[in-house]
Amino acid sequence: MMEWIMDMDSRILLFFQDVVRDPVLTPVFTVITTLGNGAVIWILISLCLLLSKKTQKTAFMCAVAMLVSLLVNNLALKNIVGRIRPYEMVQGLIPLIGRPGDYSFPSGHTASSFAAAWVLYRRLPKRFGIPALVLAGLIGVSRLYVGVHYPTDVLAGLISGIGCGCIACVLVSACMREA
């Protein structure tokens, strides 16, 4: 079963490289993937949400979601699983960005993006929440496009990120009720 998953992951990445990559799309996906670096775009959105009393609780939830994602995904799961990056394992795969120094599983960019985006989707009007989820999805896809994550890394990041977002909503709601 694991061999089948690894084979499918590799085929999808090579499909992205050989069929999807395009001189017009490459700069777009490079910028999109950069938005996920250090969760900067989500931190900026959270800081903007702090400016209004109505959205401060949502801002705290986003911050907690990203912190939980960092702890669960980047500090725990990546080091427990220890999955080697795809450009080291998939023959012929060429990454389009600098080679990250940490492990591959799960995608931290995708996890932090979906952690924050899920909070935004649940807490804000859909005209803000849906674009947040779309951006999170684009960041996840960008990790495949630039060749630094397997599809299962991105899928695990999506699932984990949503879980971290849910945990953050519960934690912040419970703490703010007690305060």
CSV table of N, CA, C and O in Angstrom, one decimal, residues 63-160:
chain,number,residue,atom,x,y,z
A,63,ALA,N,-4.3,33.4,15.4
A,63,ALA,CA,-3.0,33.3,16.0
A,63,ALA,C,-2.8,32.0,16.7
A,63,ALA,O,-1.7,31.3,16.5
A,64,VAL,N,-3.8,31.6,17.5
A,64,VAL,CA,-3.7,30.3,18.2
A,64,VAL,C,-3.6,29.1,17.2
A,64,VAL,O,-2.9,28.2,17.4
A,65,ALA,N,-4.4,29.2,16.1
A,65,ALA,CA,-4.5,28.1,15.1
A,65,ALA,C,-3.1,28.0,14.5
A,65,ALA,O,-2.6,26.8,14.3
A,66,MET,N,-2.4,29.1,14.2
A,66,MET,CA,-1.1,29.0,13.6
A,66,MET,C,-0.1,28.5,14.6
A,66,MET,O,0.8,27.7,14.2
A,67,LEU,N,-0.2,28.9,15.8
A,67,LEU,CA,0.7,28.4,16.9
A,67,LEU,C,0.5,26.8,17.1
A,67,LEU,O,1.5,26.1,17.1
A,68,VAL,N,-0.7,26.4,17.1
A,68,VAL,CA,-1.0,25.0,17.3
A,68,VAL,C,-0.4,24.2,16.1
A,68,VAL,O,0.2,23.2,16.2
A,69,SER,N,-0.7,24.8,14.9
A,69,SER,CA,-0.1,24.1,13.7
A,69,SER,C,1.4,24.1,13.7
A,69,SER,O,2.0,23.0,13.3
A,70,LEU,N,2.0,25.1,14.1
A,70,LEU,CA,3.5,25.1,14.2
A,70,LEU,C,4.0,24.0,15.1
A,70,LEU,O,4.9,23.2,14.8
A,71,LEU,N,3.3,23.9,16.3
A,71,LEU,CA,3.7,22.8,17.3
A,71,LEU,C,3.4,21.4,16.8
A,71,LEU,O,4.3,20.6,16.8
A,72,VAL,N,2.2,21.2,16.2
A,72,VAL,CA,1.8,19.9,15.8
A,72,VAL,C,2.6,19.5,14.5
A,72,VAL,O,3.1,18.3,14.5
A,73,ASN,N,2.6,20.3,13.5
A,73,ASN,CA,3.1,19.9,12.2
A,73,ASN,C,4.6,20.1,12.1
A,73,ASN,O,5.3,19.2,11.8
A,74,ASN,N,5.1,21.3,12.4
A,74,ASN,CA,6.5,21.6,12.1
A,74,ASN,C,7.4,21.1,13.2
A,74,ASN,O,8.5,20.6,12.9
A,75,LEU,N,7.0,21.1,14.4
A,75,LEU,CA,7.9,20.7,15.5
A,75,LEU,C,7.7,19.2,15.8
A,75,LEU,O,8.7,18.5,16.1
A,76,ALA,N,6.5,18.7,15.7
A,76,ALA,CA,6.2,17.3,16.1
A,76,ALA,C,6.2,16.4,14.9
A,76,ALA,O,7.2,15.6,14.7
A,77,LEU,N,5.2,16.4,14.1
A,77,LEU,CA,5.0,15.5,13.0
A,77,LEU,C,6.1,15.4,12.0
A,77,LEU,O,6.6,14.3,11.6
A,78,LYS,N,6.6,16.5,11.6
A,78,LYS,CA,7.8,16.5,10.6
A,78,LYS,C,8.9,15.7,11.1
A,78,LYS,O,9.6,14.9,10.4
A,79,ASN,N,9.2,15.9,12.4
A,79,ASN,CA,10.4,15.2,13.0
A,79,ASN,C,10.1,13.8,13.4
A,79,ASN,O,11.0,12.9,13.4
A,80,ILE,N,8.9,13.5,13.7
A,80,ILE,CA,8.5,12.1,14.0
A,80,ILE,C,8.5,11.2,12.7
A,80,ILE,O,9.1,10.1,12.7
A,81,VAL,N,7.9,11.8,11.6
A,81,VAL,CA,7.8,11.0,10.4
A,81,VAL,C,9.1,11.0,9.6
A,81,VAL,O,9.5,10.0,9.1
A,82,GLY,N,9.7,12.2,9.6
A,82,GLY,CA,11.1,12.3,8.9
A,82,GLY,C,11.1,12.0,7.4
A,82,GLY,O,12.0,11.4,6.9
A,83,ARG,N,10.0,12.4,6.7
A,83,ARG,CA,10.0,12.1,5.3
A,83,ARG,C,10.9,13.0,4.5
A,83,ARG,O,10.8,14.2,4.6
A,84,ILE,N,11.7,12.4,3.7
A,84,ILE,CA,12.6,13.1,2.8
A,84,ILE,C,11.9,13.9,1.7
A,84,ILE,O,10.9,13.4,1.2
A,85,ARG,N,12.4,15.0,1.4
A,85,ARG,CA,11.7,15.9,0.4
A,85,ARG,C,11.7,15.1,-1.0
A,85,ARG,O,12.6,14.4,-1.3
A,86,PRO,N,10.7,15.4,-1.8
A,86,PRO,CA,10.5,14.7,-3.0
A,86,PRO,C,11.6,14.9,-4.0
A,86,PRO,O,12.0,13.9,-4.8
A,87,TYR,N,12.2,16.1,-4.1
A,87,TYR,CA,13.3,16.3,-5.1
A,87,TYR,C,14.5,15.4,-4.7
A,87,TYR,O,15.4,15.3,-5.6
A,88,GLU,N,14.6,14.9,-3.5
A,88,GLU,CA,15.7,14.0,-3.2
A,88,GLU,C,15.4,12.5,-3.6
A,88,GLU,O,16.3,11.7,-3.7
A,89,MET,N,14.1,12.2,-3.8
A,89,MET,CA,13.7,10.9,-4.0
A,89,MET,C,13.1,10.6,-5.4
A,89,MET,O,13.2,9.5,-5.8
A,90,VAL,N,12.5,11.6,-6.0
A,90,VAL,CA,11.8,11.4,-7.3
A,90,VAL,C,12.8,11.7,-8.4
A,90,VAL,O,13.2,12.9,-8.5
A,91,GLN,N,13.3,10.7,-9.1
A,91,GLN,CA,14.2,10.9,-10.1
A,91,GLN,C,13.7,11.9,-11.2
A,91,GLN,O,12.6,11.7,-11.7
A,92,GLY,N,14.5,12.9,-11.5
A,92,GLY,CA,14.1,13.9,-12.5
A,92,GLY,C,13.3,15.1,-12.0
A,92,GLY,O,13.1,16.0,-12.8
A,93,LEU,N,12.9,15.1,-10.8
A,93,LEU,CA,12.1,16.2,-10.2
A,93,LEU,C,13.0,17.4,-9.9
A,93,LEU,O,14.0,17.2,-9.2
A,94,ILE,N,12.7,18.5,-10.4
A,94,ILE,CA,13.5,19.7,-10.2
A,94,ILE,C,12.7,20.8,-9.5
A,94,ILE,O,11.7,21.2,-9.9
A,95,PRO,N,13.2,21.1,-8.2
A,95,PRO,CA,12.4,22.1,-7.5
A,95,PRO,C,12.7,23.5,-8.1
A,95,PRO,O,13.7,23.8,-8.7
A,96,LEU,N,11.7,24.4,-8.0
A,96,LEU,CA,11.8,25.7,-8.6
A,96,LEU,C,12.2,26.8,-7.6
A,96,LEU,O,12.3,27.9,-7.9
A,97,ILE,N,12.2,26.4,-6.3
A,97,ILE,CA,12.6,27.3,-5.2
A,97,ILE,C,13.8,26.7,-4.4
A,97,ILE,O,14.1,25.5,-4.7
A,98,GLY,N,14.3,27.5,-3.5
A,98,GLY,CA,15.4,27.0,-2.7
A,98,GLY,C,14.9,25.7,-1.9
A,98,GLY,O,13.7,25.6,-1.6
A,99,ARG,N,15.8,24.8,-1.6
A,99,ARG,CA,15.5,23.6,-1.0
A,99,ARG,C,15.3,23.8,0.5
A,99,ARG,O,16.2,24.1,1.2
A,100,PRO,N,14.0,23.5,1.0
A,100,PRO,CA,13.8,23.7,2.4
A,100,PRO,C,14.7,22.7,3.2
A,100,PRO,O,15.0,21.6,2.8
A,101,GLY,N,15.1,23.1,4.4
A,101,GLY,CA,16.0,22.3,5.2
A,101,GLY,C,15.3,21.3,6.2
A,101,GLY,O,16.0,20.6,6.8
A,102,ASP,N,14.0,21.4,6.2
A,102,ASP,CA,13.3,20.4,7.2
A,102,ASP,C,12.7,19.3,6.4
A,102,ASP,O,12.9,19.2,5.2
A,103,TYR,N,12.0,18.4,7.1
A,103,TYR,CA,11.4,17.3,6.5
A,103,TYR,C,10.1,17.7,5.7
A,103,TYR,O,9.6,18.8,5.9
A,104,SER,N,9.6,16.7,5.0
A,104,SER,CA,8.5,17.0,4.0
A,104,SER,C,7.1,16.8,4.6
A,104,SER,O,6.2,17.6,4.2
A,105,PHE,N,6.9,15.9,5.5
A,105,PHE,CA,5.5,15.5,5.9
A,105,PHE,C,5.2,16.0,7.3
A,105,PHE,O,6.0,15.7,8.2
A,106,PRO,N,4.1,16.7,7.4
A,106,PRO,CA,3.2,17.3,6.5
A,106,PRO,C,3.7,18.6,6.0
A,106,PRO,O,4.6,19.2,6.5
A,107,SER,N,3.0,19.2,5.0
A,107,SER,CA,3.3,20.5,4.5
A,107,SER,C,3.0,21.6,5.5
A,107,SER,O,1.8,21.8,5.8
A,108,GLY,N,4.0,22.2,6.1
A,108,GLY,CA,3.7,23.3,7.0
A,108,GLY,C,3.0,24.5,6.4
A,108,GLY,O,2.2,25.1,7.1
A,109,HIS,N,3.4,24.8,5.2
A,109,HIS,CA,2.7,25.9,4.5
A,109,HIS,C,1.2,25.7,4.4
A,109,HIS,O,0.4,26.6,4.7
A,110,THR,N,0.9,24.5,4.0
A,110,THR,CA,-0.5,24.1,3.8
A,110,THR,C,-1.2,24.1,5.2
A,110,THR,O,-2.3,24.6,5.3
A,111,ALA,N,-0.6,23.5,6.1
A,111,ALA,CA,-1.2,23.3,7.5
A,111,ALA,C,-1.5,24.7,8.1
A,111,ALA,O,-2.6,24.9,8.6
A,112,SER,N,-0.5,25.6,8.1
A,112,SER,CA,-0.7,26.9,8.7
A,112,SER,C,-1.8,27.7,7.9
A,112,SER,O,-2.6,28.4,8.5
A,113,SER,N,-1.7,27.5,6.6
A,113,SER,CA,-2.7,28.2,5.8
A,113,SER,C,-4.1,27.8,6.1
A,113,SER,O,-5.0,28.6,6.2
A,114,PHE,N,-4.3,26.5,6.1
A,114,PHE,CA,-5.7,26.0,6.4
A,114,PHE,C,-6.1,26.2,7.8
A,114,PHE,O,-7.3,26.4,8.1
A,115,ALA,N,-5.1,26.2,8.7
A,115,ALA,CA,-5.5,26.5,10.1
A,115,ALA,C,-6.1,27.9,10.2
A,115,ALA,O,-7.2,28.1,10.8
A,116,ALA,N,-5.4,28.9,9.7
A,116,ALA,CA,-5.9,30.3,9.7
A,116,ALA,C,-7.2,30.4,8.8
A,116,ALA,O,-8.2,31.1,9.2
A,117,ALA,N,-7.1,29.9,7.6
A,117,ALA,CA,-8.2,30.1,6.7
A,117,ALA,C,-9.5,29.4,7.2
A,117,ALA,O,-10.6,29.9,7.0
A,118,TRP,N,-9.4,28.3,7.9
A,118,TRP,CA,-10.6,27.6,8.5
A,118,TRP,C,-11.2,28.5,9.5
A,118,TRP,O,-12.4,28.6,9.6
A,119,VAL,N,-10.4,29.1,10.4
A,119,VAL,CA,-10.9,30.1,11.4
A,119,VAL,C,-11.7,31.2,10.7
A,119,VAL,O,-12.8,31.6,11.0
A,120,LEU,N,-11.0,31.8,9.6
A,120,LEU,CA,-11.6,32.9,8.9
A,120,LEU,C,-12.9,32.4,8.2
A,120,LEU,O,-13.9,33.2,8.3
A,121,TYR,N,-13.0,31.3,7.7
A,121,TYR,CA,-14.2,30.7,7.0
A,121,TYR,C,-15.3,30.5,8.1
A,121,TYR,O,-16.4,30.8,7.8
A,122,ARG,N,-15.0,30.0,9.2
A,122,ARG,CA,-16.0,29.8,10.2
A,122,ARG,C,-16.5,31.0,10.9
A,122,ARG,O,-17.6,31.1,11.4
A,123,ARG,N,-15.6,32.1,11.0
A,123,ARG,CA,-15.9,33.2,11.9
A,123,ARG,C,-16.3,34.5,11.1
A,123,ARG,O,-17.0,35.4,11.7
A,124,LEU,N,-15.9,34.6,9.8
A,124,LEU,CA,-16.2,35.8,9.1
A,124,LEU,C,-17.3,35.5,8.0
A,124,LEU,O,-17.6,34.4,7.7
A,125,PRO,N,-17.9,36.6,7.5
A,125,PRO,CA,-18.8,36.4,6.4
A,125,PRO,C,-18.1,35.6,5.2
A,125,PRO,O,-16.9,35.7,5.0
A,126,LYS,N,-18.9,34.8,4.5
A,126,LYS,CA,-18.4,33.9,3.5
A,126,LYS,C,-17.6,34.7,2.4
A,126,LYS,O,-16.7,34.1,1.8
A,127,ARG,N,-18.0,35.9,2.2
A,127,ARG,CA,-17.2,36.7,1.2
A,127,ARG,C,-15.8,36.9,1.5
A,127,ARG,O,-14.9,37.3,0.7
A,128,PHE,N,-15.4,36.7,2.8
A,128,PHE,CA,-14.0,36.7,3.3
A,128,PHE,C,-13.5,35.3,3.5
A,128,PHE,O,-12.4,35.0,3.2
A,129,GLY,N,-14.4,34.5,4.1
A,129,GLY,CA,-13.9,33.1,4.4
A,129,GLY,C,-13.6,32.2,3.2
A,129,GLY,O,-12.6,31.5,3.2
A,130,ILE,N,-14.5,32.3,2.2
A,130,ILE,CA,-14.2,31.5,1.0
A,130,ILE,C,-12.9,31.9,0.3
A,130,ILE,O,-12.1,31.0,0.0
A,131,PRO,N,-12.7,33.2,0.0
A,131,PRO,CA,-11.4,33.5,-0.6
A,131,PRO,C,-10.2,33.1,0.3
A,131,PRO,O,-9.1,32.7,-0.2
A,132,ALA,N,-10.4,33.1,1.6
A,132,ALA,CA,-9.3,32.6,2.5
A,132,ALA,C,-9.0,31.1,2.2
A,132,ALA,O,-7.8,30.7,2.1
A,133,LEU,N,-10.1,30.3,2.1
A,133,LEU,CA,-9.9,28.9,1.8
A,133,LEU,C,-9.3,28.7,0.4
A,133,LEU,O,-8.4,27.8,0.2
A,134,VAL,N,-9.7,29.5,-0.5
A,134,VAL,CA,-9.1,29.4,-1.9
A,134,VAL,C,-7.6,29.7,-1.8
A,134,VAL,O,-6.8,29.0,-2.4
A,135,LEU,N,-7.2,30.8,-1.1
A,135,LEU,CA,-5.8,31.1,-1.0
A,135,LEU,C,-5.1,30.0,-0.3
A,135,LEU,O,-4.0,29.6,-0.8
A,136,ALA,N,-5.6,29.4,0.7
A,136,ALA,CA,-4.9,28.3,1.4
A,136,ALA,C,-4.8,27.1,0.4
A,136,ALA,O,-3.7,26.5,0.4
A,137,GLY,N,-5.8,26.8,-0.4
A,137,GLY,CA,-5.7,25.8,-1.4
A,137,GLY,C,-4.6,26.1,-2.4
A,137,GLY,O,-3.9,25.2,-2.8
A,138,LEU,N,-4.6,27.3,-2.9
A,138,LEU,CA,-3.5,27.7,-3.8
A,138,LEU,C,-2.1,27.6,-3.3
A,138,LEU,O,-1.2,27.1,-3.9
A,139,ILE,N,-2.0,27.9,-2.0
A,139,ILE,CA,-0.7,27.8,-1.3
A,139,ILE,C,-0.3,26.3,-1.3
A,139,ILE,O,0.8,25.9,-1.6
A,140,GLY,N,-1.3,25.4,-1.0
A,140,GLY,CA,-1.0,24.0,-1.0
A,140,GLY,C,-0.6,23.5,-2.3
A,140,GLY,O,0.4,22.8,-2.5
A,141,VAL,N,-1.4,23.8,-3.4
A,141,VAL,CA,-1.1,23.4,-4.7
A,141,VAL,C,0.3,24.0,-5.2
A,141,VAL,O,1.1,23.3,-5.9
A,142,SER,N,0.6,25.2,-4.7
A,142,SER,CA,1.9,25.8,-5.1
A,142,SER,C,3.1,24.9,-4.6
A,142,SER,O,4.1,24.9,-5.2
A,143,ARG,N,2.9,24.3,-3.5
A,143,ARG,CA,4.0,23.4,-2.9
A,143,ARG,C,4.3,22.2,-3.9
A,143,ARG,O,5.4,21.8,-4.0
A,144,LEU,N,3.2,21.8,-4.5
A,144,LEU,CA,3.4,20.7,-5.5
A,144,LEU,C,4.0,21.3,-6.8
A,144,LEU,O,5.0,20.7,-7.4
A,145,TYR,N,3.5,22.4,-7.2
A,145,TYR,CA,4.0,23.1,-8.4
A,145,TYR,C,5.5,23.3,-8.4
A,145,TYR,O,6.2,23.1,-9.3
A,146,VAL,N,6.0,23.9,-7.2
A,146,VAL,CA,7.4,24.2,-7.1
A,146,VAL,C,8.3,23.0,-6.7
A,146,VAL,O,9.5,23.0,-6.7
A,147,GLY,N,7.6,21.8,-6.5
A,147,GLY,CA,8.3,20.6,-6.3
A,147,GLY,C,8.9,20.3,-5.0
A,147,GLY,O,9.9,19.6,-4.9
A,148,VAL,N,8.4,20.9,-3.9
A,148,VAL,CA,9.0,20.7,-2.6
A,148,VAL,C,8.2,19.8,-1.6
A,148,VAL,O,8.6,19.5,-0.5
A,149,HIS,N,7.0,19.4,-2.1
A,149,HIS,CA,6.1,18.5,-1.3
A,149,HIS,C,5.5,17.5,-2.1
A,149,HIS,O,5.1,17.7,-3.3
A,150,TYR,N,5.2,16.3,-1.5
A,150,TYR,CA,4.4,15.3,-2.1
A,150,TYR,C,2.9,15.7,-2.0
A,150,TYR,O,2.6,16.4,-1.0
A,151,PRO,N,2.0,15.2,-2.9
A,151,PRO,CA,0.6,15.4,-2.7
A,151,PRO,C,0.1,15.0,-1.3
A,151,PRO,O,-0.8,15.6,-0.7
A,152,THR,N,0.6,13.8,-0.8
A,152,THR,CA,0.1,13.4,0.5
A,152,THR,C,0.6,14.3,1.6
A,152,THR,O,-0.1,14.4,2.7
A,153,ASP,N,1.7,15.0,1.4
A,153,ASP,CA,2.1,16.0,2.4
A,153,ASP,C,1.1,17.1,2.5
A,153,ASP,O,0.8,17.6,3.6
A,154,VAL,N,0.7,17.6,1.3
A,154,VAL,CA,-0.3,18.7,1.2
A,154,VAL,C,-1.6,18.2,1.8
A,154,VAL,O,-2.3,19.0,2.5
A,155,LEU,N,-2.1,17.0,1.4
A,155,LEU,CA,-3.4,16.5,1.9
A,155,LEU,C,-3.3,16.4,3.5
A,155,LEU,O,-4.3,16.9,4.1
A,156,ALA,N,-2.2,15.9,4.0
A,156,ALA,CA,-2.1,15.8,5.5
A,156,ALA,C,-2.1,17.2,6.1
A,156,ALA,O,-2.6,17.5,7.2
A,157,GLY,N,-1.4,18.2,5.4
A,157,GLY,CA,-1.4,19.6,5.9
A,157,GLY,C,-2.8,20.2,5.9
A,157,GLY,O,-3.1,20.9,6.9
A,158,LEU,N,-3.5,19.9,4.9
A,158,LEU,CA,-4.9,20.4,4.8
A,158,LEU,C,-5.7,19.9,6.0
A,158,LEU,O,-6.4,20.7,6.7
A,159,ILE,N,-5.7,18.6,6.2
A,159,ILE,CA,-6.5,17.9,7.3
A,159,ILE,C,-6.0,18.4,8.6
A,159,ILE,O,-6.8,18.8,9.5
A,160,SER,N,-4.7,18.4,8.8
A,160,SER,CA,-4.2,18.8,10.1
A,160,SER,C,-4.5,20.3,10.4
A,160,SER,O,-4.8,20.7,11.5
